[in-house]
mmCIF file of C-alpha atoms in Angstrom:
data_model
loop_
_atom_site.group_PDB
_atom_site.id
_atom_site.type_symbol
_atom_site.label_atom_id
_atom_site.label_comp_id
_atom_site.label_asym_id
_atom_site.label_seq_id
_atom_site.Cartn_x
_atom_site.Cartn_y
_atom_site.Cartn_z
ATOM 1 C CA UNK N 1 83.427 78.430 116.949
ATOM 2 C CA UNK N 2 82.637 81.983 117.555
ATOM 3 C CA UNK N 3 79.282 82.618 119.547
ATOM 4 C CA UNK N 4 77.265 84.932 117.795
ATOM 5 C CA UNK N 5 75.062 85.455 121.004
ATOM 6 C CA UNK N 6 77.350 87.418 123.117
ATOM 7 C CA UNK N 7 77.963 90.021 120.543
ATOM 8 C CA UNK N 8 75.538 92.925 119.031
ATOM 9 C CA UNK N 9 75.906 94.589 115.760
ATOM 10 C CA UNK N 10 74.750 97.928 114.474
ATOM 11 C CA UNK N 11 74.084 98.493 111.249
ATOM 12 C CA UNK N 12 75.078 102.073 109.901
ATOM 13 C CA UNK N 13 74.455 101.834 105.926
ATOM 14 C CA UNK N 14 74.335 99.166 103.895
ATOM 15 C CA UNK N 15 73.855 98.039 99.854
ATOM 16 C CA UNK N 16 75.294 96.330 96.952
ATOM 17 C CA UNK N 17 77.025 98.510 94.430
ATOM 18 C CA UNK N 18 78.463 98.216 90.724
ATOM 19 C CA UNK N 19 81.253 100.449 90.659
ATOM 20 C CA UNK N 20 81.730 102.406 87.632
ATOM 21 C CA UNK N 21 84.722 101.881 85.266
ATOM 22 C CA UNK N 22 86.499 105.154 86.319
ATOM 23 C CA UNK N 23 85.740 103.889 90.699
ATOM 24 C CA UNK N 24 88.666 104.669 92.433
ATOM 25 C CA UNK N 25 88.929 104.614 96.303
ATOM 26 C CA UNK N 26 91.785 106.454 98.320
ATOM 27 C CA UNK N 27 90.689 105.705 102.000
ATOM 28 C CA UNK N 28 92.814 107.602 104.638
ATOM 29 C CA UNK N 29 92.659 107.482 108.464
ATOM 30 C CA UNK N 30 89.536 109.968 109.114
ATOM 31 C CA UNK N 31 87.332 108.450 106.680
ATOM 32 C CA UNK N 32 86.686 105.463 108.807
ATOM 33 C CA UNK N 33 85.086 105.307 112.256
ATOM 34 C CA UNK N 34 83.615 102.123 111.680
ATOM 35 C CA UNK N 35 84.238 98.785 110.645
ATOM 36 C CA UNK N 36 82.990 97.632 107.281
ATOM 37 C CA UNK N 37 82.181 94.448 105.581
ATOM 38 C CA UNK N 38 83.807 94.554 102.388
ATOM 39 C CA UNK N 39 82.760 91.712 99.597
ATOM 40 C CA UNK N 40 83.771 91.209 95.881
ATOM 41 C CA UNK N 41 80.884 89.570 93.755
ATOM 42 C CA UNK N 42 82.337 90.244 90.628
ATOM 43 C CA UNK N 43 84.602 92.047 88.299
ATOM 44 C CA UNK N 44 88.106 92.546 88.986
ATOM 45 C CA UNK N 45 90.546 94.979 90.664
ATOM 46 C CA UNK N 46 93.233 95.630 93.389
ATOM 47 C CA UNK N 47 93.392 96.835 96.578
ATOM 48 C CA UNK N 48 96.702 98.461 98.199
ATOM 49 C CA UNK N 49 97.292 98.870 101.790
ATOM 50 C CA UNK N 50 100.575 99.315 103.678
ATOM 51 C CA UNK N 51 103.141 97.367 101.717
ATOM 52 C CA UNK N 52 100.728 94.363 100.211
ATOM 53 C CA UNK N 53 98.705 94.320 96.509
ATOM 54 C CA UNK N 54 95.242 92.430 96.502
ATOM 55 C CA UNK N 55 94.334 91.534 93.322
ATOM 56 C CA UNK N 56 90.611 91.515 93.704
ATOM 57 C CA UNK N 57 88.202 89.469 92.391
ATOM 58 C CA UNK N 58 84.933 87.145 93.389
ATOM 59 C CA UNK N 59 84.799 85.789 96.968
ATOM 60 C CA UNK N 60 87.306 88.282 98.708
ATOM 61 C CA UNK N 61 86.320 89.595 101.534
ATOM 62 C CA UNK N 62 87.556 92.522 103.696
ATOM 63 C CA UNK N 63 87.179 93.356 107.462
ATOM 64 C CA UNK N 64 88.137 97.068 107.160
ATOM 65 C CA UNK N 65 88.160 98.832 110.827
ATOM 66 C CA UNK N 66 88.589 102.570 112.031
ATOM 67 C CA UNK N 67 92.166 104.131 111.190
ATOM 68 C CA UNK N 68 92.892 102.054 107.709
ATOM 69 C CA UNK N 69 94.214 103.691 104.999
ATOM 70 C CA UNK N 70 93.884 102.221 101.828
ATOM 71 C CA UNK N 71 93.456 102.440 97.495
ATOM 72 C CA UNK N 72 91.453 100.465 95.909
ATOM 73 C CA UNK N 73 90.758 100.650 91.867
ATOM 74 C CA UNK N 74 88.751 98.879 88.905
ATOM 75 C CA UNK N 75 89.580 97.070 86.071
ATOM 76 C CA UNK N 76 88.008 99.570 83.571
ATOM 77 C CA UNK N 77 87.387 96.583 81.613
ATOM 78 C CA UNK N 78 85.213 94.547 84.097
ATOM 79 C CA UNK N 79 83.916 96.908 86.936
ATOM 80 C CA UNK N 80 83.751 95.425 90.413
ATOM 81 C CA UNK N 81 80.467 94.254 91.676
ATOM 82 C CA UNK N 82 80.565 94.446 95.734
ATOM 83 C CA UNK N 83 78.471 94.558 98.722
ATOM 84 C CA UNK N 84 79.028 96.457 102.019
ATOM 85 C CA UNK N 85 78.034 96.811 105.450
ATOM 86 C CA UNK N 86 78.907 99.501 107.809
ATOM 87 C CA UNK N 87 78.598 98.796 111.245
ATOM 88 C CA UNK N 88 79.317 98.753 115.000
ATOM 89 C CA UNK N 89 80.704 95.397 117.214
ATOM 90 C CA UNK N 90 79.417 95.348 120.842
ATOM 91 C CA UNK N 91 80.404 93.228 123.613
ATOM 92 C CA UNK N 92 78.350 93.289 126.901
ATOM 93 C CA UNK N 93 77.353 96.536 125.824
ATOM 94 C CA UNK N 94 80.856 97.794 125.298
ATOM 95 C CA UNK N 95 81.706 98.985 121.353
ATOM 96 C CA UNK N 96 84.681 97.499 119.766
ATOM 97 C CA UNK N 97 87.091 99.733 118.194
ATOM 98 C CA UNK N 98 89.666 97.798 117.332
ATOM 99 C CA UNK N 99 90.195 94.605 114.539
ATOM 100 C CA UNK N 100 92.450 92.670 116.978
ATOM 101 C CA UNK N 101 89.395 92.888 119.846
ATOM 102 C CA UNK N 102 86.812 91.960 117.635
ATOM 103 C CA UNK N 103 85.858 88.258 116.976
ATOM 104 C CA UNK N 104 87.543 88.265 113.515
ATOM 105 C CA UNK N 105 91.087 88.833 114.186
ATOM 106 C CA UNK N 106 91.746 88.340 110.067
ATOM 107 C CA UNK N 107 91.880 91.653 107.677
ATOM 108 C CA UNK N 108 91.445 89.605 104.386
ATOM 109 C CA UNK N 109 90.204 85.909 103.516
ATOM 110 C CA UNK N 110 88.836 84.173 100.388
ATOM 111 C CA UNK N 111 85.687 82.826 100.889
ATOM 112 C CA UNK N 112 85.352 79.202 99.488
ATOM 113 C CA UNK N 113 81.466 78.956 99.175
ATOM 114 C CA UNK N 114 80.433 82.247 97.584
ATOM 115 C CA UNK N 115 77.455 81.183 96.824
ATOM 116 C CA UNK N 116 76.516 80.613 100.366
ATOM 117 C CA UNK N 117 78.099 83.448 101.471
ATOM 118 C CA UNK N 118 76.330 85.725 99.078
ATOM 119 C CA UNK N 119 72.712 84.307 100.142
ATOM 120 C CA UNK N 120 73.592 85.324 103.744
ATOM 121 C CA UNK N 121 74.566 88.732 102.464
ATOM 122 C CA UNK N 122 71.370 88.974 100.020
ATOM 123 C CA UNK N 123 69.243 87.941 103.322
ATOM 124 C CA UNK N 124 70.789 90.868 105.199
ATOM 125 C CA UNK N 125 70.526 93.551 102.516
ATOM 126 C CA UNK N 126 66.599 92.664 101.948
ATOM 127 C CA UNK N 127 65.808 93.149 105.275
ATOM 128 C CA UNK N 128 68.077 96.261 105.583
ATOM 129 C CA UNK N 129 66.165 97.939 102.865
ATOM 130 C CA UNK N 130 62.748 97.042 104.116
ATOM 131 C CA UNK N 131 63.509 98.858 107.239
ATOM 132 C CA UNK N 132 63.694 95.704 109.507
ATOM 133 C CA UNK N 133 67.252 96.544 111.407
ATOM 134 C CA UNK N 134 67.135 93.910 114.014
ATOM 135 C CA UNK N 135 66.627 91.279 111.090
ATOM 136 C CA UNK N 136 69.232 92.736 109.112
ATOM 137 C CA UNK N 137 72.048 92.392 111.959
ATOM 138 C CA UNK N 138 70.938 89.028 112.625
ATOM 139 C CA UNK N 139 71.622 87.499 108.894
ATOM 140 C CA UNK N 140 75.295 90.289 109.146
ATOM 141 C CA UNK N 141 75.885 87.895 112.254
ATOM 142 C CA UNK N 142 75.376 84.665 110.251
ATOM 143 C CA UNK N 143 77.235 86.313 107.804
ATOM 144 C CA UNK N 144 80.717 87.144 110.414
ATOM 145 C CA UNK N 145 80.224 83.982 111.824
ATOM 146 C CA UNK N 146 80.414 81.931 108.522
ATOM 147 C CA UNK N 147 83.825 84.309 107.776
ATOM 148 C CA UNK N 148 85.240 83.333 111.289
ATOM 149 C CA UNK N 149 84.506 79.411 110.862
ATOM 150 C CA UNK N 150 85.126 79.090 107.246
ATOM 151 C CA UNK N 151 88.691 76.783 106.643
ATOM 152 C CA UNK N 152 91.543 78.930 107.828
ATOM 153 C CA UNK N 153 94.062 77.097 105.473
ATOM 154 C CA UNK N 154 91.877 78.452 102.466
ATOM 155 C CA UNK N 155 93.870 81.163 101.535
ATOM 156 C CA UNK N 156 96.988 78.967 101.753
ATOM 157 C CA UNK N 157 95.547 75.932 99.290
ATOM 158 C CA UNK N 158 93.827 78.871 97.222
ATOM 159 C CA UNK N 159 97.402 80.234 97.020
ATOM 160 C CA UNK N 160 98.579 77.324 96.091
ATOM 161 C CA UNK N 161 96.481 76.300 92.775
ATOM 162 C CA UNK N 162 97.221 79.728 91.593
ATOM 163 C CA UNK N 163 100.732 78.897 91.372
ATOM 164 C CA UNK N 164 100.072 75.799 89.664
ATOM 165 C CA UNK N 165 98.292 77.712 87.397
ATOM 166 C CA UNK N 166 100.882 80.309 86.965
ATOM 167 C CA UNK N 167 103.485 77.479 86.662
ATOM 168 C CA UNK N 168 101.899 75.787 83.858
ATOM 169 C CA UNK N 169 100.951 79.449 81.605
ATOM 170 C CA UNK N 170 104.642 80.093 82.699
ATOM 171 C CA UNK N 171 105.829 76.968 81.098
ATOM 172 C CA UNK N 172 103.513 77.006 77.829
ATOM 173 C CA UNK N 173 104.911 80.455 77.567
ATOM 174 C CA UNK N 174 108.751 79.502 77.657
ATOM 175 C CA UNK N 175 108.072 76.885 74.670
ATOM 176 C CA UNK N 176 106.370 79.212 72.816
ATOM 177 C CA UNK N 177 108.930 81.701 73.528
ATOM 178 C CA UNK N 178 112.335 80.282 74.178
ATOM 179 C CA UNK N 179 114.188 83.200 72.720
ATOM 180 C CA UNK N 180 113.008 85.378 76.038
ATOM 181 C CA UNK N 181 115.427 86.146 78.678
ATOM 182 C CA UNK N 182 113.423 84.529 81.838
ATOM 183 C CA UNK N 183 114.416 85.247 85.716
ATOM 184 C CA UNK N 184 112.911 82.833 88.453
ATOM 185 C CA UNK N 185 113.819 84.728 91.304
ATOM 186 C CA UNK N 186 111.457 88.002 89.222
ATOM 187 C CA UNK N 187 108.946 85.579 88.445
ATOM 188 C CA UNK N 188 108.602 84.296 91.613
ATOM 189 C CA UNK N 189 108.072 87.717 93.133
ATOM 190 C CA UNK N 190 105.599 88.569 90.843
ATOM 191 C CA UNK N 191 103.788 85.878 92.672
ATOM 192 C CA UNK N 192 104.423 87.046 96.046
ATOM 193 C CA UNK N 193 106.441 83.662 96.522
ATOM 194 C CA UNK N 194 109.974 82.748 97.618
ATOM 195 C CA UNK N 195 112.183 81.441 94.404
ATOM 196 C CA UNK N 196 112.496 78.148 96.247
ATOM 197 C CA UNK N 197 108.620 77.546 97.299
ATOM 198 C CA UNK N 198 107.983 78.663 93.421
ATOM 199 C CA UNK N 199 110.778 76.655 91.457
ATOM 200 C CA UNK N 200 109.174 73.931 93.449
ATOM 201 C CA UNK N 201 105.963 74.097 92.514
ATOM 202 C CA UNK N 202 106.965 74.525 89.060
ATOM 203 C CA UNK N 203 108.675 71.514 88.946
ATOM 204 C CA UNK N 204 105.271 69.340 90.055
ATOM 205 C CA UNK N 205 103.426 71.351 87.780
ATOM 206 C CA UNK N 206 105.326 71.063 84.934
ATOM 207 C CA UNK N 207 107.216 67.739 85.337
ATOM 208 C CA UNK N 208 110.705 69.109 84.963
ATOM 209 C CA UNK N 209 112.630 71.835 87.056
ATOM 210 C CA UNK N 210 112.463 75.516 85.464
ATOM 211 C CA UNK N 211 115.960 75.593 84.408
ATOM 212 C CA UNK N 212 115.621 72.179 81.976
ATOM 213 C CA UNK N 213 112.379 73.864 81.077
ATOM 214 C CA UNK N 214 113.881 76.957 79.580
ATOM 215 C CA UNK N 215 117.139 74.514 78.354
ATOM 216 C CA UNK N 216 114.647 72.193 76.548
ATOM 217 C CA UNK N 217 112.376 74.952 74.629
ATOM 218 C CA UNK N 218 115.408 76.566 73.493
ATOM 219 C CA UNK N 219 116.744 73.505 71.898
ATOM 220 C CA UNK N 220 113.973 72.465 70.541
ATOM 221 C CA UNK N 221 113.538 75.543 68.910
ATOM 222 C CA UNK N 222 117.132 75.806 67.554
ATOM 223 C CA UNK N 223 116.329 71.854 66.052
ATOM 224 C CA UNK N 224 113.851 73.779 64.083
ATOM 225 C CA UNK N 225 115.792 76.900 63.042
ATOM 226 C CA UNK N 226 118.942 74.529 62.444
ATOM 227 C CA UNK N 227 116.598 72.355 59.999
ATOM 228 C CA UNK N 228 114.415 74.830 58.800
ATOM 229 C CA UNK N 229 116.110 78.502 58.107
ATOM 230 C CA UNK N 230 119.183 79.489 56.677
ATOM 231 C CA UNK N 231 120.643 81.503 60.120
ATOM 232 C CA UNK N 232 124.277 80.258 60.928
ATOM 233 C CA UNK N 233 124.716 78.390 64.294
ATOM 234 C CA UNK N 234 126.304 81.973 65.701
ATOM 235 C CA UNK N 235 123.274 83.178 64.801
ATOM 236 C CA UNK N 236 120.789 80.723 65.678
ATOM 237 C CA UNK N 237 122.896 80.742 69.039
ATOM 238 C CA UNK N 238 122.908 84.446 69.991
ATOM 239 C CA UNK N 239 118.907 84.669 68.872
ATOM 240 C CA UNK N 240 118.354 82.004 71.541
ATOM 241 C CA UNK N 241 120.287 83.552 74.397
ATOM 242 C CA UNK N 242 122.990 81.451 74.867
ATOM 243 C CA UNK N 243 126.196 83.178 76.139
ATOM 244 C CA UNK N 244 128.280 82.321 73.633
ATOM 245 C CA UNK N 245 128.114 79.679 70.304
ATOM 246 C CA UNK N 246 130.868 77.240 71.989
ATOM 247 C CA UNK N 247 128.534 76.745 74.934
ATOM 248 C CA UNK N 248 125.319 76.144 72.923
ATOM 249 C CA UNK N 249 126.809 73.820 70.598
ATOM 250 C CA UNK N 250 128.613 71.866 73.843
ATOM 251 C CA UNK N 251 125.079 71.606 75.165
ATOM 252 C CA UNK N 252 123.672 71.000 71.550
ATOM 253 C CA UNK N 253 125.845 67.735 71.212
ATOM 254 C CA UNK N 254 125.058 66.469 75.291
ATOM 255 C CA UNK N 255 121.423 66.883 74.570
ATOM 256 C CA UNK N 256 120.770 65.374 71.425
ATOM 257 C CA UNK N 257 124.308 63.393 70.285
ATOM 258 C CA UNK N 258 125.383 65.561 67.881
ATOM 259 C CA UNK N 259 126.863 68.721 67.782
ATOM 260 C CA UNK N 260 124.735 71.317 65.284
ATOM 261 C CA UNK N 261 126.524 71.142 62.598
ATOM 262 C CA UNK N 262 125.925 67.153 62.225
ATOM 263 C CA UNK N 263 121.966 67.864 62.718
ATOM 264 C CA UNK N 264 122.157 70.762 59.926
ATOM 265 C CA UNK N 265 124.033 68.245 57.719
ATOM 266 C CA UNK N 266 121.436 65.426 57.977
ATOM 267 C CA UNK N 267 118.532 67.675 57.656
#
């Protein structure tokens, strides 16, 4: 646990702000002397800084300390809603200048009770604004300390259901489109996640590997063309993807039994 009573905080500015559609913020080195508590409420967005893309939303939080340089933008479309709190660590008197000294080593995490979190935050801004400092910095101390105790895998598990999530939109998507070329190593790093970690969660997710995934839509949806339109198998084959017709109709007939021909006969 980290002991709120050997540290002091000093409050420089703080509020809660709705950022207008056009917001756009392109911190560099100077502009920070300061740390500042940085918390999404609402809305959505994305925040660059050195080579990694946070896509913003409710419950992320930011430590951001002296020397950052960052760029941070709105979704036009549904404006960010965030609080903030510039301020000053102490330590026995002595001011802490950088993020790896202070008592919240992390940059970024994802707060898991928001609600609670935004009460402590509420707390501090009401007593900020009615001139009562020393109140203030004591609620911003509840405030850090919940951040510093709050589950450290979060992040990870929170990670985690969103590729679930992604999995199963990803696989709704390939049977609704099986014509689409589809690459799991791109996909995967569109999720900042390794093709392995990703092809495995598919695979739980969706109850069958990616590959038999984007094998099964496409037959299924050359059952329907070979039964239902007029398009020859070379056709049918080349608007599914296949390399070449003698492959699809090979995989056709090991699939289903019979080769296309035989299904376009019977139907």
């Amino acid at each position: 646990m980290t002991n709120i009573d050997t540290l002091q905080y000093t409050i420089a500015s703080a509020g809660k702000v709705l950022c207008r559609p056009d917001w756009v913020w392109n911190c560099r080195p100077s502009r920070f002397n300061d740390f500042d508590l940085w918390c999404v409420f609402g809305g959505h967005g994305k925040m660059v800084t050195g080579n990694k893309t946070y896509e913003l939303s409710a419950g992320d939080f930011f430590l951001l300390y002296p020397g950052i340089v960052f760029y941070a933008e709105n979704d036009p479309e549904d404006p960010l809603t965030v609080v903030y709190v510039h301020f000053d660590f102490f330590r026995n008197g002595k001011k802490i200048v950088l993020l790896k000294n202070s008592p919240l080593p992390c940059f970024y995490r994802k707060m898991p009770d928001i609600l609670f979190f935004n009460s402590l935050l509420q707390r501090m801004l009401e007593h900020w604004h009615r001139n009562k400092p020393q109140q203030a910095e004591l609620w911003l101390a509840a405030a850090l300390d919940e951040i510093a105790n709050s589950p450290k895998n979060y992040n990870n598990q929170l990670k985690g259901n969103a590729l679930s999530e992604a999995s199963m939109k990803l696989y709704r998507h390939i049977n609704e489109h099986p014509e689409q070329k589809y690459s799991l190593r791109k996909i995967a790093r569109k999720h900042g996640a390794c093709p392995e970690h990703f092809s495995r969660t598919f695979t739980k997710a969706a109850g069958c590997s990616f590959r038999n995934a984007v094998t099964g839509a496409k037959l299924k949806r050359a059952k329907l063309l070979l039964s239902s339109t007029n398009y020859s198998i070379t056709e049918i084959s080349k608007i599914l993807g296949f390399g070449s017709v003698y492959h699809f109709s090979k995989l056709f007939k090991k699939r289903t039994g019979l080769p296309p021909s035989e299904l376009r006969k019977s139907s």
